[in-house]
mmCIF file of C-alpha atoms in Angstrom:
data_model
loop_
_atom_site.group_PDB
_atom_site.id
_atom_site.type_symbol
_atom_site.label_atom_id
_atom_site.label_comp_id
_atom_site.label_asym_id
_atom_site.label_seq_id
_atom_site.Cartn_x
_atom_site.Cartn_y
_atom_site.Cartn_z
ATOM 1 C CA UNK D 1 20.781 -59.546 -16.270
ATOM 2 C CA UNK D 2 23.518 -62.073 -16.694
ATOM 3 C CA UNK D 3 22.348 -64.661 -18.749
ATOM 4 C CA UNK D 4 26.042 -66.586 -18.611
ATOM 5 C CA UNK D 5 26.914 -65.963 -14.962
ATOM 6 C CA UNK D 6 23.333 -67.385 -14.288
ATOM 7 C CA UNK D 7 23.746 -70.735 -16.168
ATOM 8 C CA UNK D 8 26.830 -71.172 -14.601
ATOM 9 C CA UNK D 9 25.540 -70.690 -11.568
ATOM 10 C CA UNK D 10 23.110 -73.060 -12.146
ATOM 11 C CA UNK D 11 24.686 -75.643 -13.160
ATOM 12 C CA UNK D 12 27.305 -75.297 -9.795
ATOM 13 C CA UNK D 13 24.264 -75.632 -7.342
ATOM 14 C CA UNK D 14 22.586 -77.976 -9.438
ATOM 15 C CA UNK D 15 26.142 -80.402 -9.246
ATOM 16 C CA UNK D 16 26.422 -80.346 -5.287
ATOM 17 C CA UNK D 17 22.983 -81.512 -4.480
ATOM 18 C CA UNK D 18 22.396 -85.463 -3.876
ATOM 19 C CA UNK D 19 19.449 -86.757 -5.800
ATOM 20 C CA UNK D 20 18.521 -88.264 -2.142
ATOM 21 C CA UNK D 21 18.299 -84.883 -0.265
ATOM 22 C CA UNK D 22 15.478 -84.213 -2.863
ATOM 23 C CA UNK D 23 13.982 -87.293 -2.204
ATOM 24 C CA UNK D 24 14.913 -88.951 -5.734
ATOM 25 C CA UNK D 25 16.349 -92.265 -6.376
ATOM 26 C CA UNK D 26 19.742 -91.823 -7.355
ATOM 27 C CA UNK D 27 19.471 -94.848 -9.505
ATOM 28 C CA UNK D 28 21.909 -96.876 -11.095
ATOM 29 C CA UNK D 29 23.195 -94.885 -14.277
ATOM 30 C CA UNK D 30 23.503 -91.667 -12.812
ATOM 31 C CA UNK D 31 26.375 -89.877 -14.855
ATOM 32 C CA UNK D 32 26.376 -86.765 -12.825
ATOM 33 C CA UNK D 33 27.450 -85.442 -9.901
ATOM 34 C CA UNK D 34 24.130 -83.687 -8.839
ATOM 35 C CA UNK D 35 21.004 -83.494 -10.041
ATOM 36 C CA UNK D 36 19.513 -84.029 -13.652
ATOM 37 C CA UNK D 37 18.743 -80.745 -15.136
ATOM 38 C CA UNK D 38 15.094 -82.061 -15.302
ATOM 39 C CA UNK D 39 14.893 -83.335 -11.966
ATOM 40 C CA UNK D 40 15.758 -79.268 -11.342
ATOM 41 C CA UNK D 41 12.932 -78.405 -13.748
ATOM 42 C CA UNK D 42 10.416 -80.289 -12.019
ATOM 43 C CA UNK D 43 11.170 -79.511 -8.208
ATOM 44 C CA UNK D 44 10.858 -75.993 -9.735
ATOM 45 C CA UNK D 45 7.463 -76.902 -11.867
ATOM 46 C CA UNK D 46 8.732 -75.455 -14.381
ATOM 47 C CA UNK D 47 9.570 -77.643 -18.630
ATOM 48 C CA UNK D 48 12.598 -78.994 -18.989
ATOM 49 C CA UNK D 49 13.164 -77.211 -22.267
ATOM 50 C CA UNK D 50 13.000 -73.763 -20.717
ATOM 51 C CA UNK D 51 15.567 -74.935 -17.429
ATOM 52 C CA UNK D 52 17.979 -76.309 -20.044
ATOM 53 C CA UNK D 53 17.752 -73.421 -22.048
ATOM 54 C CA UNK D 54 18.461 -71.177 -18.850
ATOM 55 C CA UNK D 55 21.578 -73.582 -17.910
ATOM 56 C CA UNK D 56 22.956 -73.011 -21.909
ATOM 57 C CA UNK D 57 22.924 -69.358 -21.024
ATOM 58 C CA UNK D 58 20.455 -68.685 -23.164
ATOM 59 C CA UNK D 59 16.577 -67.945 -23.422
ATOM 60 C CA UNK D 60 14.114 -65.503 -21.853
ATOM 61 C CA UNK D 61 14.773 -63.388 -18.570
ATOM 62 C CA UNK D 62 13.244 -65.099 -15.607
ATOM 63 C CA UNK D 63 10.492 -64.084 -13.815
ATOM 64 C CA UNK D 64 10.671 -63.382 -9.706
ATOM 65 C CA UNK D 65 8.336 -66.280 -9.366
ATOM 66 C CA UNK D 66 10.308 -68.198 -11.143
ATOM 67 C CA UNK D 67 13.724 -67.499 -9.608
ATOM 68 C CA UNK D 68 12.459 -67.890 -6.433
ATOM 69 C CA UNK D 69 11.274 -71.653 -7.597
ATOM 70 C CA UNK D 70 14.559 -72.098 -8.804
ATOM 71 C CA UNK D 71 15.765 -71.148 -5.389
ATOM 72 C CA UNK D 72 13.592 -73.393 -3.536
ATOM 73 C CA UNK D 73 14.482 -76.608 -5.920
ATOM 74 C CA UNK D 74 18.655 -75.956 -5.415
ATOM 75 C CA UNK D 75 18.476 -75.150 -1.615
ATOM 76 C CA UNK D 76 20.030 -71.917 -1.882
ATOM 77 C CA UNK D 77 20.794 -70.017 1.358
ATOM 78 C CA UNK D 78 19.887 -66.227 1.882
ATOM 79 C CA UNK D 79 22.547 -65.098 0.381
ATOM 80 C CA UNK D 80 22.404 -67.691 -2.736
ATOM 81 C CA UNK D 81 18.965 -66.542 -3.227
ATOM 82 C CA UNK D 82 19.358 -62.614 -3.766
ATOM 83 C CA UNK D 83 22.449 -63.598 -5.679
ATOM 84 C CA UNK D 84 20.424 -65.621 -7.921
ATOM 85 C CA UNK D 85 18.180 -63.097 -8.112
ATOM 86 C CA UNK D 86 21.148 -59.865 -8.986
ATOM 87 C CA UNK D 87 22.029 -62.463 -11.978
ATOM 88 C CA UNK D 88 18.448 -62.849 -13.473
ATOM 89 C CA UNK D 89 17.850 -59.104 -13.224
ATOM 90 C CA UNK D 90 15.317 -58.916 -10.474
ATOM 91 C CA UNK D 91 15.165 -57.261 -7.331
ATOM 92 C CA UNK D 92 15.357 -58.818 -4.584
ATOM 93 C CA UNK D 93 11.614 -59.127 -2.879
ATOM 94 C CA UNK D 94 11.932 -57.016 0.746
ATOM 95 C CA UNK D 95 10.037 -60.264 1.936
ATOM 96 C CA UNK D 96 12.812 -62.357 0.879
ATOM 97 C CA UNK D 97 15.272 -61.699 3.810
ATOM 98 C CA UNK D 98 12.510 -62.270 6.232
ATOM 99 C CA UNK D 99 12.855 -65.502 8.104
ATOM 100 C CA UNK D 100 9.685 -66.967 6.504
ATOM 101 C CA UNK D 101 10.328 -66.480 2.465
ATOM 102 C CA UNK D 102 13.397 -69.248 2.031
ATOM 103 C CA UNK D 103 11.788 -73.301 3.348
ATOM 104 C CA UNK D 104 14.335 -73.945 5.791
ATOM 105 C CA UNK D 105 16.528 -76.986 4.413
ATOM 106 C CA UNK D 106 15.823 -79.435 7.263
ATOM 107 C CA UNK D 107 11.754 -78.935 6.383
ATOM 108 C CA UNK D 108 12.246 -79.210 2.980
ATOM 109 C CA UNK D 109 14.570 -82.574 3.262
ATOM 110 C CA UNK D 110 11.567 -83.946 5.326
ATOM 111 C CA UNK D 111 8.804 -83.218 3.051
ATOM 112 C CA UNK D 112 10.433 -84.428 -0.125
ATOM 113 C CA UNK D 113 10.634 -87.815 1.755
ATOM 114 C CA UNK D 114 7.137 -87.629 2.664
ATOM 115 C CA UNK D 115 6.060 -89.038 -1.218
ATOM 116 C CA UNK D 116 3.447 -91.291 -0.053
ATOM 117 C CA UNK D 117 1.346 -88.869 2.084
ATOM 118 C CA UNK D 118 0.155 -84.968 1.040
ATOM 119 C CA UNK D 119 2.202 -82.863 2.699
ATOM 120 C CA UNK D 120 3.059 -79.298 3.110
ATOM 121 C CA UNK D 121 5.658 -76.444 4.442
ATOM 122 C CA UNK D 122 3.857 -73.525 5.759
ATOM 123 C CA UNK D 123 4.263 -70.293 7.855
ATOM 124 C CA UNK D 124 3.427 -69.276 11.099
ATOM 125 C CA UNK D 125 1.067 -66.792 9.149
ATOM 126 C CA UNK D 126 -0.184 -70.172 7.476
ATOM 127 C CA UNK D 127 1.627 -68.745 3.632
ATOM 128 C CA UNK D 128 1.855 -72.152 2.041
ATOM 129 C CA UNK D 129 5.638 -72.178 1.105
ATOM 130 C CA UNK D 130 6.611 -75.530 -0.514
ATOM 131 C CA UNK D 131 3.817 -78.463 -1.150
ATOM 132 C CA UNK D 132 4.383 -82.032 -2.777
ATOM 133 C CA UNK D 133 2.023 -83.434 -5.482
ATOM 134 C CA UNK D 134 -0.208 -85.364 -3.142
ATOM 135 C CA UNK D 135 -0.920 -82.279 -1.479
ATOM 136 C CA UNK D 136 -1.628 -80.152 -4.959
ATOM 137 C CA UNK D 137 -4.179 -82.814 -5.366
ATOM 138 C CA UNK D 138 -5.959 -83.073 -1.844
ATOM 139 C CA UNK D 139 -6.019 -78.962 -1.298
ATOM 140 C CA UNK D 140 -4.783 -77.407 -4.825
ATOM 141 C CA UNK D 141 -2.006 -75.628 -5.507
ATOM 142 C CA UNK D 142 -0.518 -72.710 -3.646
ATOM 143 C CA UNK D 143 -0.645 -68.907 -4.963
ATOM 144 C CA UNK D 144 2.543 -67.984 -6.444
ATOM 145 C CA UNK D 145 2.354 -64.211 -4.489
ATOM 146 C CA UNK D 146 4.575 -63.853 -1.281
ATOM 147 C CA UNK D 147 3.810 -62.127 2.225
ATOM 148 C CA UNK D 148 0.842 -62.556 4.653
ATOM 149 C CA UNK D 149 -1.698 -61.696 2.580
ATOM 150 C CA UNK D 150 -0.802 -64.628 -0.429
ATOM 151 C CA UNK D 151 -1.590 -66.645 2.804
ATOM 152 C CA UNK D 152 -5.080 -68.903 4.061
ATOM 153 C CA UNK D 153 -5.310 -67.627 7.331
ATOM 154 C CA UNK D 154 -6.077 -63.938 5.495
ATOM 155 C CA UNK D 155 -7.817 -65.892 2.597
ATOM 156 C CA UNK D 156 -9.666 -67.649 5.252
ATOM 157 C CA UNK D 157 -11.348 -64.312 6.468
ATOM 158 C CA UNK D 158 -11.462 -61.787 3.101
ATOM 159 C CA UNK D 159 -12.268 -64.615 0.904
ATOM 160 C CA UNK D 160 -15.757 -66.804 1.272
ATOM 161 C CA UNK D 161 -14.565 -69.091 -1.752
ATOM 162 C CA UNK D 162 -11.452 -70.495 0.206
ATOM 163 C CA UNK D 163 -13.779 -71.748 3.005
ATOM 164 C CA UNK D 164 -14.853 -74.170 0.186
ATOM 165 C CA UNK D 165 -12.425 -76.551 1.329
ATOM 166 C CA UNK D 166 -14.040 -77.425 4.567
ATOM 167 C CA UNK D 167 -17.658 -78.179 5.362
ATOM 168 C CA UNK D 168 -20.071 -75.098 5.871
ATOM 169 C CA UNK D 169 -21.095 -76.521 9.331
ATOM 170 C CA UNK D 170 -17.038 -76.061 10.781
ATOM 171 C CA UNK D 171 -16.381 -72.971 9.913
ATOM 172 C CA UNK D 172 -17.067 -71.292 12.869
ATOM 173 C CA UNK D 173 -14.838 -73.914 14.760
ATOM 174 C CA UNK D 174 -11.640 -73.119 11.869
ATOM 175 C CA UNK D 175 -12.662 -69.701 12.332
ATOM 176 C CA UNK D 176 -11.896 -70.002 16.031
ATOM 177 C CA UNK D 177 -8.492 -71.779 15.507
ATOM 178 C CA UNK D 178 -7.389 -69.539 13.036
ATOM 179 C CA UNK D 179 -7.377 -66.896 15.347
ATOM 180 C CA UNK D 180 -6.319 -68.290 18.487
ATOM 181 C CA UNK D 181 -3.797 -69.659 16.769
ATOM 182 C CA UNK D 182 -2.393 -66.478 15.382
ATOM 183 C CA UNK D 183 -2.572 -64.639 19.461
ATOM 184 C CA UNK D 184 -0.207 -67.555 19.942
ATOM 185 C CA UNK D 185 2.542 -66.686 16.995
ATOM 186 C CA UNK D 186 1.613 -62.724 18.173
ATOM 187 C CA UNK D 187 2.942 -63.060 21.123
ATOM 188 C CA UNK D 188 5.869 -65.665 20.239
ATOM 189 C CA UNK D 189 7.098 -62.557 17.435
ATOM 190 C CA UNK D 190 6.420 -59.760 20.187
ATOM 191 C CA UNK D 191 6.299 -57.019 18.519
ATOM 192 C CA UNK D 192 6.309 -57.641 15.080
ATOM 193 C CA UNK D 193 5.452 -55.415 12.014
ATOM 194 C CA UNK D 194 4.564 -57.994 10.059
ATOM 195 C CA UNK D 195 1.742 -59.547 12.500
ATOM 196 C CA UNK D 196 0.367 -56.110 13.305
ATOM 197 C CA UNK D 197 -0.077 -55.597 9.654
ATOM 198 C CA UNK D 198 -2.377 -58.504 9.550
ATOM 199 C CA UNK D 199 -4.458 -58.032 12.452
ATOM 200 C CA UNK D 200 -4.866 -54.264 11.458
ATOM 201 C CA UNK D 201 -5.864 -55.360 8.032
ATOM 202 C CA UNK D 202 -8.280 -58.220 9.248
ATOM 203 C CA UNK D 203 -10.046 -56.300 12.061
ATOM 204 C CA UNK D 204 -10.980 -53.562 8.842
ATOM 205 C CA UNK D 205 -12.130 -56.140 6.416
ATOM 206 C CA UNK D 206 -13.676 -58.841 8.762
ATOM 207 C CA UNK D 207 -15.908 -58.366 11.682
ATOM 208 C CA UNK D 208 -15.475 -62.185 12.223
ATOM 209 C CA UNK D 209 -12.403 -61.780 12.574
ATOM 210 C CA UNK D 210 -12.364 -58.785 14.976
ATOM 211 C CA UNK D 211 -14.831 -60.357 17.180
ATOM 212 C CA UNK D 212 -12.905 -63.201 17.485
ATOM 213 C CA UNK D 213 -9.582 -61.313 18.399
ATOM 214 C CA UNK D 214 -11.015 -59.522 21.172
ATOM 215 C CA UNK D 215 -11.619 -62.422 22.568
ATOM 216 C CA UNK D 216 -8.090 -63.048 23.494
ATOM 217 C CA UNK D 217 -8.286 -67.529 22.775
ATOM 218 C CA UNK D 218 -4.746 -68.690 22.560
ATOM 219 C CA UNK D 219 -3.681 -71.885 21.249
ATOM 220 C CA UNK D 220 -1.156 -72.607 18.705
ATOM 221 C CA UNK D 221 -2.649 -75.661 15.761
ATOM 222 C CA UNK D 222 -0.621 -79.029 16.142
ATOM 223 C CA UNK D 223 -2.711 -82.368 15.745
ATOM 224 C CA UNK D 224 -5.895 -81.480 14.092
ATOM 225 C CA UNK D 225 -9.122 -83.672 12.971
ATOM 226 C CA UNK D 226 -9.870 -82.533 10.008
ATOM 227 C CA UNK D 227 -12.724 -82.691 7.086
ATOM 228 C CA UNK D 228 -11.821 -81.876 3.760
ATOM 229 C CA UNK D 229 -14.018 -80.783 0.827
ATOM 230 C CA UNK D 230 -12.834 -82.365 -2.442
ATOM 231 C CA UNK D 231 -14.347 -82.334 -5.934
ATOM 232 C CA UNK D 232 -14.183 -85.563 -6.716
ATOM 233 C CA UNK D 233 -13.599 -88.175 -3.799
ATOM 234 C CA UNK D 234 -16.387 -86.171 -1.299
ATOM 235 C CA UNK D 235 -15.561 -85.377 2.137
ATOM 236 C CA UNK D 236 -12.108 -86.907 3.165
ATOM 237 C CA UNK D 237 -11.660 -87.517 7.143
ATOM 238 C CA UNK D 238 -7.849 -86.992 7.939
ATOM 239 C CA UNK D 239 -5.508 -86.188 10.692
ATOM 240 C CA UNK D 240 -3.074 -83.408 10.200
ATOM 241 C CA UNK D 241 -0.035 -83.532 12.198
ATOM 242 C CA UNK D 242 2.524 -80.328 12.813
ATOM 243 C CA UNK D 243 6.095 -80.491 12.643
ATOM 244 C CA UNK D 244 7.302 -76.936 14.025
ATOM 245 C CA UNK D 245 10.496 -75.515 12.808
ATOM 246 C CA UNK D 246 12.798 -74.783 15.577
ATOM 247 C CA UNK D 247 12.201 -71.367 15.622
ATOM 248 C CA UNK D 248 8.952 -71.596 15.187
ATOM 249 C CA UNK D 249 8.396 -69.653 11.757
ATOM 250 C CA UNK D 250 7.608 -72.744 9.882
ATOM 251 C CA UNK D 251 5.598 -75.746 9.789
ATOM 252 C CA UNK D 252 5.605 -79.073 8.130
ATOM 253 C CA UNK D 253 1.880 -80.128 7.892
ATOM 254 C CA UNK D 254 1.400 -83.530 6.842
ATOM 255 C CA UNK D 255 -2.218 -85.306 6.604
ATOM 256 C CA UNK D 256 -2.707 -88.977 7.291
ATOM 257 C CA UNK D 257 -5.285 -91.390 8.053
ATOM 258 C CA UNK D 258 -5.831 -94.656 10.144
ATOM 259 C CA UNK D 259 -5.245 -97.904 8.708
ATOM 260 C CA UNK D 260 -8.603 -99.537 7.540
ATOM 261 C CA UNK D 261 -10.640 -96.477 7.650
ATOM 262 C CA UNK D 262 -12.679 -94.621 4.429
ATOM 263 C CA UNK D 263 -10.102 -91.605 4.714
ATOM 264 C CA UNK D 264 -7.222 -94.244 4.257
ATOM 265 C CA UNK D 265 -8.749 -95.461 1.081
ATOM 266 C CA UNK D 266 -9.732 -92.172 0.087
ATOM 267 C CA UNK D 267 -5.905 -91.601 0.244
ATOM 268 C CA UNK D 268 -5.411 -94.198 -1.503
ATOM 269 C CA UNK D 269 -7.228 -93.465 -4.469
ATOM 270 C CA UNK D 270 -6.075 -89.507 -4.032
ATOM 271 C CA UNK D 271 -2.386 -91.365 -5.252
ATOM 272 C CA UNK D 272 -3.758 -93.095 -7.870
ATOM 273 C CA UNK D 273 -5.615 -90.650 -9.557
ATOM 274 C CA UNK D 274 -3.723 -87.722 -8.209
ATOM 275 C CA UNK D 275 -2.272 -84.868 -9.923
ATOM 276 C CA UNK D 276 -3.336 -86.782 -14.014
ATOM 277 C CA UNK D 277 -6.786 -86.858 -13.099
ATOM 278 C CA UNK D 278 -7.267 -84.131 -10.996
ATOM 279 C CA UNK D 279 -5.228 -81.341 -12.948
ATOM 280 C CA UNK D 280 -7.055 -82.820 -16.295
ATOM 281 C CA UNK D 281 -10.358 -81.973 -14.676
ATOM 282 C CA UNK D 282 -9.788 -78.881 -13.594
ATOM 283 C CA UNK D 283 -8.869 -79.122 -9.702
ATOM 284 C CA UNK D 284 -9.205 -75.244 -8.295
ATOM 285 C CA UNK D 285 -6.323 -73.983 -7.430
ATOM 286 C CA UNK D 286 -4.846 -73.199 -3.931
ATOM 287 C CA UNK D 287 -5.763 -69.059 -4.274
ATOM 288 C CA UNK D 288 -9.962 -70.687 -4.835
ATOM 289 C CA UNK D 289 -9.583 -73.536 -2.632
ATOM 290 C CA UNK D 290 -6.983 -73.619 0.103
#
């Protein structure tokens, strides 16, 4: 670990990034080049105290999870990234030089504009990779584990409690999508270790699942009706619309709702109250509920 080489790395990504590419207001007494060293802290989740601390040179030896937050927050390319992680004395994940562990920058730039609407960068394998606070609220917060199996698709089929977040009665239908959807990424990867892993380990551990598969459905998710299950506002009727990367590794999911309907008010309120409220009492997180 390089506890020196890492602050001043730091602080050199934090100084080239414009406070509007992470969707903030760059506001009128702005006295540095880049970001704040809190507005770092909190696109990484993590206190203030500890980031400046980090930046001083100083302070505990980060975690993987939390240099790859750190990562995320200062747009670091592939090679940033392991480089950030060499200088905090971590190895670098295997899964973080595939093409699904780093948000790709034009995603990312998107969602942090999306501030009024929940809204969320996935992977074709449905791993929730970046999510803003509306989103935290509506479906909870994402695992912090990496790879396929972190994901809801495998959740969705290993894991009764994460079906919570829909109504009993549709489950079959997700069920259904979930699968056809992955035959669709299958065969866009060809043959890809990483897919085969997951259909290997779902056929053993789900006979849902395996049923499903055999039948061969293809169809990738874009628009989607949805009904959510939330634990305080009730059912909440949205649309959720698909922004595919161009590659096709990674989604931007965001969920929206006509004007003058109850899942547009329900929205509504879900900003309000949002992440005070719903945090204070105890919303699930993303590994019970989504």
């Amino acid at each position: 670990m390089n506890l020196p080489e890492l602050a001043a790395f730091l602080k050199s990504r934090r100084d080239r990034i414009r406070p509007s590419d992470a969707g903030l207001p760059a506001g009128p007494r702005r006295r540095v080049p880049g970001l704040r060293r809190e507005e770092v802290a909190h696109l990484a989740g993590l206190s203030a105290d500890y980031y400046t601390e980090l930046e001083r040179g100083r302070g505990a030896q980060p975690s993987a999870e939390v240099a790859a937050a750190l990562a995320r927050a200062l747009r670091l390319n592939g090679d940033e990234r392991d480089h950030l992680f060499h200088l905090a004395g971590r190895p670098v994940p295997p899964a973080a030089h595939a093409p699904t562990a780093h948000v790709q920058p034009a995603l990312l730039g998107l969602l942090n504009r999306l501030s009024t609407t929940p809204a969320q960068i996935i992977s074709d394998l449905h791993e929730t990779l970046a999510q803003n606070e509306l989103a935290i609220a509506l479906v909870g917060r994402h695992p912090t584990g990496r790879g396929p199996t972190a994901g809801f698709l495998y959740r969705w089929f290993t894991d009764p409690q994460s079906r919570a977040l829909y109504p009993e009665e549709e489950h079959p239908h997700h069920s259904r999508v979930f699968v056809a959807d992955l035959h669709a990424v299958a065969a866009r990867r060809g043959r890809d270790k990483e897919v085969a892993q997951i259909v290997a380990t779902l056929r053993r551990h789900s006979q849902e699942f395996a049923t499903l598969w055999d039948t061969r459905d293809v169809a990738l998710r874009r628009l989607d009706h949805k009904r959510l299950v939330h634990p305080a506002l009730g059912v909440i009727e949205l649309d959720c619309h698909t922004l595919f990367s161009e590659d096709g590794r990674q989604r931007l999911l965001w969920f929206a709702a006509p004007p003058g309907t109850e899942g547009a008010a329900q929205l509504e309120l879900l900003s309000v109250i949002g992440t005070q409220g719903m945090r204070q009492a105890g919303t699930p997180s993303a590994g019970e509920r989504a």
